[in-house]
Every structure is written in structure tokens, then in C-alpha cells.
Short mmCIF file of C-alpha atoms in Angstrom, two decimals:
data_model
loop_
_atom_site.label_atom_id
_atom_site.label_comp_id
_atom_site.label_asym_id
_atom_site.label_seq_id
_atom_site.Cartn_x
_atom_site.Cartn_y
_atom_site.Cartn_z
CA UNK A 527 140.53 97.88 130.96
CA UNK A 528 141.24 100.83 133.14
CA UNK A 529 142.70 103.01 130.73
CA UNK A 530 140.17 102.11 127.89
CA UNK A 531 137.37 103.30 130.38
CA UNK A 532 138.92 106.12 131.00
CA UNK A 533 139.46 106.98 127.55
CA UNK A 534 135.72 106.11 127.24
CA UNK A 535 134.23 108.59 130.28
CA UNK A 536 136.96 111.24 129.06
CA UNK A 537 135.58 111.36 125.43
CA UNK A 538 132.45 111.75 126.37
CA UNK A 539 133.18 115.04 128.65
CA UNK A 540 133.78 113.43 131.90
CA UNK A 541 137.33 113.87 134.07
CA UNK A 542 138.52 109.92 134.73
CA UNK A 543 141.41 110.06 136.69
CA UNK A 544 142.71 106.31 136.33
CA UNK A 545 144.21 104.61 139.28
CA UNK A 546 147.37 102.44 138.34
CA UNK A 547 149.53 100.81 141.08
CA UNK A 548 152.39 101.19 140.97
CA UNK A 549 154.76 102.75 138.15
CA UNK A 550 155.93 99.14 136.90
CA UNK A 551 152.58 98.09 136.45
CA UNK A 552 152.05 101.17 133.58
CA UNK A 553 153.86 99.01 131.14
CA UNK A 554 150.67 96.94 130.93
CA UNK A 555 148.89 99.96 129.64
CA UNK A 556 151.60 101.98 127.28
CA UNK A 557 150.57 100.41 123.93
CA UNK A 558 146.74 101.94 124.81
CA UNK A 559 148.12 104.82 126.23
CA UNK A 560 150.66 105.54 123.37
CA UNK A 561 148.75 104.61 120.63
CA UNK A 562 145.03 105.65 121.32
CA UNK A 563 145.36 108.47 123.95
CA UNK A 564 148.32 110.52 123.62
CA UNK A 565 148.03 110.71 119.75
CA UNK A 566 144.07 111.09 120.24
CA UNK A 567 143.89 115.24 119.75
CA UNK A 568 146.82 114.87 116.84
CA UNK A 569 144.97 112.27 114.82
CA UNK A 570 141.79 114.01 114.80
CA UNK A 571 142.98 117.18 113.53
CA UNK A 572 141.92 118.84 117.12
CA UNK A 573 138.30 117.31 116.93
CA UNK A 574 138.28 115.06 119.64
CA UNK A 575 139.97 115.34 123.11
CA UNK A 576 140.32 112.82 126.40
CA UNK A 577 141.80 114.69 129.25
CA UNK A 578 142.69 111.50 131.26
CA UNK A 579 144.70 111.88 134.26
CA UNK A 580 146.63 108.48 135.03
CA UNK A 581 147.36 108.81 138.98
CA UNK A 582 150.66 105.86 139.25
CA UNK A 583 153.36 105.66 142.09
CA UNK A 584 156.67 104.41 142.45
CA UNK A 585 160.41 104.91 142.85
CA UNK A 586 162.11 103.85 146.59
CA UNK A 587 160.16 101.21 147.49
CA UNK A 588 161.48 97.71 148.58
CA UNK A 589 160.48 94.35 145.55
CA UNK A 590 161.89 94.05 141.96
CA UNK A 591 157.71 94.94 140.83
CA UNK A 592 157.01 98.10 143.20
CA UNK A 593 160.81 99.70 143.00
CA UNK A 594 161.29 100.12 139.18
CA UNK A 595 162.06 103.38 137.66
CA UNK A 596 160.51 102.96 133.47
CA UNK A 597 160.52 106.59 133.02
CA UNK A 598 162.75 107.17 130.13
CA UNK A 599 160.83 104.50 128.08
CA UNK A 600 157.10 106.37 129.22
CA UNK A 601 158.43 109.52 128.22
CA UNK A 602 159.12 108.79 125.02
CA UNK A 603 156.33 106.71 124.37
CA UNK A 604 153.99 109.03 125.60
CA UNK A 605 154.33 111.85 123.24
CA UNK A 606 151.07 113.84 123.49
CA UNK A 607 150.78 113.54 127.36
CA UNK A 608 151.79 115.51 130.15
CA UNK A 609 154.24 113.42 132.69
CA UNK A 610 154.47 115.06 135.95
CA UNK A 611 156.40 113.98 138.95
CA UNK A 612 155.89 115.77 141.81
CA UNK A 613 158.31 115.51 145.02
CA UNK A 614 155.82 115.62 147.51
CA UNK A 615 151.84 115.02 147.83
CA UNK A 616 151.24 118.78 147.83
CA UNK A 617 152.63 119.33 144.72
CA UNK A 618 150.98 116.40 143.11
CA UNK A 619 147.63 117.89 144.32
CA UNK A 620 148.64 121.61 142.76
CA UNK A 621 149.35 119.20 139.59
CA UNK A 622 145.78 117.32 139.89
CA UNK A 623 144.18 120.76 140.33
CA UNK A 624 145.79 121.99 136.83
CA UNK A 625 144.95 119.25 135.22
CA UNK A 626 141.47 119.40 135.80
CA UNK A 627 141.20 122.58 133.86
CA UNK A 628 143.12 121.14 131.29
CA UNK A 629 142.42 119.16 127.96
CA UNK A 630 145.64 117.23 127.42
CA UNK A 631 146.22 113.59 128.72
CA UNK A 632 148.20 113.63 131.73
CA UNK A 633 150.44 110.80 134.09
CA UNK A 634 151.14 111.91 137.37
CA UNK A 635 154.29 109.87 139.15
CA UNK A 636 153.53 110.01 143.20
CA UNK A 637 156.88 109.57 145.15
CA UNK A 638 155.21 106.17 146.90
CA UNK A 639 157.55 106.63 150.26
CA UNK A 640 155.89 110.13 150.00
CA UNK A 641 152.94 108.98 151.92
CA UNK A 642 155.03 108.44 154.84
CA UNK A 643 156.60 111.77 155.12
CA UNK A 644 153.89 114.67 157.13
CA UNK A 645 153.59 117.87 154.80
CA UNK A 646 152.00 121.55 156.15
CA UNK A 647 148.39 120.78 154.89
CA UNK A 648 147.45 123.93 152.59
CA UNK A 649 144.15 126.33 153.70
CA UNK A 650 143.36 125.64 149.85
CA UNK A 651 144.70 122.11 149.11
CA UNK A 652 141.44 121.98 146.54
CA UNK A 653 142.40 125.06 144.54
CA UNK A 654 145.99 125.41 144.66
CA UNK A 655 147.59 124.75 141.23
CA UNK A 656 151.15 124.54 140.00
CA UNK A 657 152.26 125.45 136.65
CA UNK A 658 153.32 122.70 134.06
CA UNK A 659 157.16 123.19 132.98
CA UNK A 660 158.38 124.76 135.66
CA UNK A 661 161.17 123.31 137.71
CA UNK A 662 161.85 125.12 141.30
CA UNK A 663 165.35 125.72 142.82
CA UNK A 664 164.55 123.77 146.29
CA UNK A 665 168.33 124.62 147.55
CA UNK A 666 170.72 127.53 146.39
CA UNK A 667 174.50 126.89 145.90
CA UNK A 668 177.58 128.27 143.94
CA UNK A 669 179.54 125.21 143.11
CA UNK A 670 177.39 122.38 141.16
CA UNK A 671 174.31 122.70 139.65
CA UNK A 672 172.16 119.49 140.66
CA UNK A 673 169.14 118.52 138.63
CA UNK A 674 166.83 115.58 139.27
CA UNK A 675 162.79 115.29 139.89
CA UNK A 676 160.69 113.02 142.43
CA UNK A 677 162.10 110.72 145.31
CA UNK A 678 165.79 111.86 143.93
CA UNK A 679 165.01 115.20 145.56
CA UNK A 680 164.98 114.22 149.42
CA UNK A 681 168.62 111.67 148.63
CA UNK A 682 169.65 114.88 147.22
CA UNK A 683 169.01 117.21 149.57
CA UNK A 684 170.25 114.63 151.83
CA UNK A 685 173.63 115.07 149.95
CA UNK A 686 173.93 118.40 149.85
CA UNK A 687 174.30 118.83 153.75
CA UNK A 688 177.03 116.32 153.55
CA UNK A 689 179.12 118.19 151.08
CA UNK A 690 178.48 121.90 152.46
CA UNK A 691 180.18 120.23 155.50
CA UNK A 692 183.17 119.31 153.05
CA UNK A 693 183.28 123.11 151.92
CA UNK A 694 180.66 122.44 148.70
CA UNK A 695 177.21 124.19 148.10
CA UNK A 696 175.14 122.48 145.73
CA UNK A 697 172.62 124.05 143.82
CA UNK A 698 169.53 121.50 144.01
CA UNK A 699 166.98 121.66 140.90
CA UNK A 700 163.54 119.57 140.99
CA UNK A 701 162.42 120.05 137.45
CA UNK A 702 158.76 118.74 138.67
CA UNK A 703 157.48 118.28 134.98
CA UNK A 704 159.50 115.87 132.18
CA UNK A 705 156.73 117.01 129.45
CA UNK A 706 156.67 119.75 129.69
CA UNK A 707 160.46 120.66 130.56
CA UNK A 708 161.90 123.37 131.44
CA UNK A 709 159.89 125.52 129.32
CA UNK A 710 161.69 128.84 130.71
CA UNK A 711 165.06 127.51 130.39
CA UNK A 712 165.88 128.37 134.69
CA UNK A 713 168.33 125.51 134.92
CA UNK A 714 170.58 127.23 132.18
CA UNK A 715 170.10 130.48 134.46
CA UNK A 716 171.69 127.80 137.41
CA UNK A 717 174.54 127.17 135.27
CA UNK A 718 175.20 130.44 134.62
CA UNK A 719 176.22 130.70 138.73
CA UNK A 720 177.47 127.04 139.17
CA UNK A 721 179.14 126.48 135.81
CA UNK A 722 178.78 122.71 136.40
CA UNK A 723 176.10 120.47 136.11
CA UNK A 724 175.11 116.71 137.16
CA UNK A 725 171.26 114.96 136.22
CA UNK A 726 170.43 112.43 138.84
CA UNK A 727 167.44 109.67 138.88
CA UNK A 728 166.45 106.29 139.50
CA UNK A 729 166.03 105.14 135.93
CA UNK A 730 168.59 102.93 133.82
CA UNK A 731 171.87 104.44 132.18
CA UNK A 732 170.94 106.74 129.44
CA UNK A 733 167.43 107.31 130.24
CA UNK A 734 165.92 109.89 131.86
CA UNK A 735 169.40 111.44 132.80
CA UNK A 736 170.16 111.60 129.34
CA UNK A 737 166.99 113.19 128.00
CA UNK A 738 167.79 115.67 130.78
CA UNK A 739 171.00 116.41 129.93
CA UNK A 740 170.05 116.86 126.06
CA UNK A 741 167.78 119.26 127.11
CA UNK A 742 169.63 121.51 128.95
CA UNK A 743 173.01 120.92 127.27
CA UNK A 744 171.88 120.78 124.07
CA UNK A 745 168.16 122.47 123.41
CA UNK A 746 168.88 125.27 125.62
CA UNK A 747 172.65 125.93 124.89
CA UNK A 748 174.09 125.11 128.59
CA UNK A 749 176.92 123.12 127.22
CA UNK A 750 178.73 127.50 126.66
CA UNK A 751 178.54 127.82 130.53
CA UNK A 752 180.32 124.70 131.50
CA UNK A 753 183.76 124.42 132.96
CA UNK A 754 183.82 120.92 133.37
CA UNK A 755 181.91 117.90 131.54
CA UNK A 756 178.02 117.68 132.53
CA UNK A 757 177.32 114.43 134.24
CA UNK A 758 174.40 111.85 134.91
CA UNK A 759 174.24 109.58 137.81
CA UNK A 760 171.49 107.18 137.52
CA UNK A 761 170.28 103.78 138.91
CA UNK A 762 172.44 100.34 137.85
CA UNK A 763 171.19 98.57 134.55
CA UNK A 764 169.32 95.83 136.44
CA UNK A 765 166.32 96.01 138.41
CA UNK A 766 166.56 96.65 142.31
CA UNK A 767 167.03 93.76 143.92
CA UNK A 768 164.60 92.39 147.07
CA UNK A 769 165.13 94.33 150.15
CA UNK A 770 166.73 97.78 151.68
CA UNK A 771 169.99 96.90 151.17
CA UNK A 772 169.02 95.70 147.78
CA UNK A 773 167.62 98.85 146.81
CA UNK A 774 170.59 101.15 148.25
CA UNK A 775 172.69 99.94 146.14
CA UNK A 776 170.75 99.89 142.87
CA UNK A 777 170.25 103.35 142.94
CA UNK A 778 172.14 106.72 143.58
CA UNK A 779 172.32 107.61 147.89
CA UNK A 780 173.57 110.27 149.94
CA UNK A 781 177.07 108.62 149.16
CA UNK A 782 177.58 108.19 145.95
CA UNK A 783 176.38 111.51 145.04
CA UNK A 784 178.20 112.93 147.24
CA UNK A 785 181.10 111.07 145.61
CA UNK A 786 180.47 111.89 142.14
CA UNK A 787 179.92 116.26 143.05
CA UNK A 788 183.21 116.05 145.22
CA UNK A 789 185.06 114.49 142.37
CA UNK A 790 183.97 117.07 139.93
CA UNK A 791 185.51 119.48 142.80
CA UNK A 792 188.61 117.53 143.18
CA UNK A 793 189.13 118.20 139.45
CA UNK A 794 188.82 121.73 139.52
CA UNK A 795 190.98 122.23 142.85
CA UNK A 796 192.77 119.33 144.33
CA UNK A 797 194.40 120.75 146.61
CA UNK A 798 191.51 122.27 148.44
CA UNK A 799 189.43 118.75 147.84
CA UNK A 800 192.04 116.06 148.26
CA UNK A 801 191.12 112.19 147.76
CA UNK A 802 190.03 110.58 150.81
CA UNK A 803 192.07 107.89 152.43
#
């Protein structure tokens, strides 16, 4: 019902932005949303457009229902759309603010523990807008090239001053925008520098991580600047289970990336990064 009015107000030159809580709950809404609005403009030959914005949220959040991470399967059912996922609520504003001038579908994925995190309010919060396609290097390094999107960012991050304590500088990549991606081709630029590469997210083995990782490896010709194999690290193949501890360990931390980038290290110079006893 949402999305179909939406559709409705959109079609007939209004700007819905539909209000789904949270990301799990989209799935109730991806047969309308693949089949009637993101192949709307195509069908039609260009005649007709609905530039719906679907405003969702998830990712680290405690309950099998609010903690889910479906992105690989909305990606590629979604064809047609824009799916944006901001790190922070500034960014998903600059993204709101695009989209308003735009005429393409759009879903924007809020980081939901993003609400609880205070951000430098911009003087123009209302006209600020962000590019689609363009990830931005949020921490410069020499060693690994990191590249992940949304909540992933601040575990990330998080990581990275762990291992430049262990002698390793990370380059950290938040792509921002899954369709679009990349459309510049910067994280091949990265692994240029870095010559290594791992994809990290909360979605199931061979999702997101892996349409990452085809992208840059294979679309944009990264795999001739690798010295070692690229690598994804992405939530286990069940959903999180009830509470903090629950959700810790069904998807990547501080720890076990820092565990996967040091072993990729180890490999290259073992001496220098020895295994810990």
C-alpha cells in the first residue's frame, strides 16, 4: 500500500518519499518495487516516470526483524533504481537533496544506530547534495585497500586504529552508492597504492561483497594491481541472533577484521607480522 501510493502521487508529478521501517521489512514491497517501479521508465519507452524515494533503515541493530542485512538480493532486484547507503545522516540528507532533482526511483539505506551518533549540523543541510557513484576515501593508508558502505564504515574505522598500532595502515573506502558504483573507477586508483584489497558488509556470503568485488576486480580491471588474492568478509549465513552478543558475532567487528587484514600481512611478511600466541 505504501509503495503503490507512492507510485500513484509520483506519476502524477508529485515527490513521495515512502517511509519503510526497517530494511527487513522492504521484502514486503520488492515484487511492486521490482516489477512496477524500477522497470516503469524502461517499459514505457521513456514516456512515463515515478521518481519515488523509498527512505528504509537498518544494519546494527539488536532482533532477528530490525538487524538483517537483504542488500545483495535488493540490488539485484531493483534494477532501474538508485540504492544509496549513506554512513551518516548528513550524507543521507546530501542524497535526499539529489534525489529531489532527479527522475529515477531511488532507496535510501539509513545506518539505524546512526541516529544515535551527534554530526556537525551543516549551514545548508536543505541544499547540500552529494553526487550519485561516488565513493569517498574516509581514511588514507599504504598497505590494504578496505572497501565497504554504511554501518561497516564506523567497525572499520574502528579497525584500522587497531592495526596502525600493529604497524598496518589501512586504506578505508565508503563507496556510498551500490547503483550507481563506482562510476569513476577511484577504488582501482586505491589499489594502485595498496595493491591489496578486502570488501566488507553485513550481508550473507556472496552477496553484496561479491558484487563488490566483481566490480572492481573484474569491470574495472583491479584484479592487474593485486599482489595477493582480493577478499570479502561478510556477515554469517544465518540471521543475527537476539541480543548484543548475538549480533557481534553474526557480523564482521573490530576483531575479526582486524584478523583477516593482518593475515593478508602475515602472508606477505611473516617475519615482520608473526602469528599471535
Amino acid at each position: 500500500t505504501i509503495l503503490g501510493q507512492a507510485i500513484g502521487m509520483a506519476m502524477r508529478g508529485l515527490r513521495p518519499i515512502a517511509e519503510i521501517q526497517y530494511l527487513d521489512y522492504v521484502l514486503y514491497a520488492l515484487q511492486i518495487m521490482s516489477d512496477d517501479l524500477a522497470t516503469l521508465h524502461w517499459r514505457t519507452a521513456g514516456g512515463q516516470k515515478a521518481p519515488v524515494i523509498v527512505r528504509t533503515r537498518g544494519h546494527r541493530l539488536e532482533g532477528i526483524w530490525h538487524s538483517g542485512s537483504p542488500m545483495s538480493g535488493i540490488i539485484n532486484l531493483v534494477r532501474g533504481m538508485y540504492v544509496l547507503v549513506p554512513r551518516d545522516m548528513t550524507r543521507a540528507a546530501g542524497f535526499y537533496n539529489t534525489l529531489l532533482k532527479a527522475d529515477e526511483p531511488a532507496i535510501v539505506v539509513e545506518v539505524l544506530n546512526g541516529y544515535r551518533v551527534k554530526e556537525r549540523l551543516p549551514d545548508n543541510i536543505g541544499e547540500m547534495t552529494l553526487p550519485l557513484g561516488v565513493p569517498e576515501i574516509i581514511r588514507t593508508g599504504k598497505d590494504v585497500t578496505i572497501v565497504t558502505y554504511g554501518a561497516s564504515c564506523r567497525v572499520v574505522l574502528d579497525a584500522a586504529d587497531k592495526l596502525s598500532k600493529a604497524g598496518i595502515e589501512i586504506e578505508v573506502i565508503d563507496v556510498q552508492s551500490l547503483l550507481p558504483f563506482d562510476i569513476h573507477s577511484m577504488i582501482v586508483e586505491s589499489l594502485k597504492k595498496t595493491n591489496r584489497v578486502l570488501f566488507v558488509d553485513e550481508d550473507v556470503p556472496g552477496g553484496t561483497t561479491a558484487y563488490m568485488m566483481q566490480e572492481v576486480i573484474e569491470k574495472q580491471g583491479g584484479y592487474f594491481h593485486l599482489d595477493s588474492p582480493a577478499q570479502t568478509l561478510s556477515g554469517t549465513v544465518h540471521r543475527p541472533a537476539y541480543g548484543s552478543d548475538g549480533d557481534y558475532w553474526s557480523k564482521p567487528s573490530a576483531e575479526t577484521i582486524f584478523d583477516a587484514v593482518y593475515e593478508m600481512m602475515r602472508e606477505v611478511d611473516p617475519l615482520k607480522f608473526p602469528v599471535f600466541k
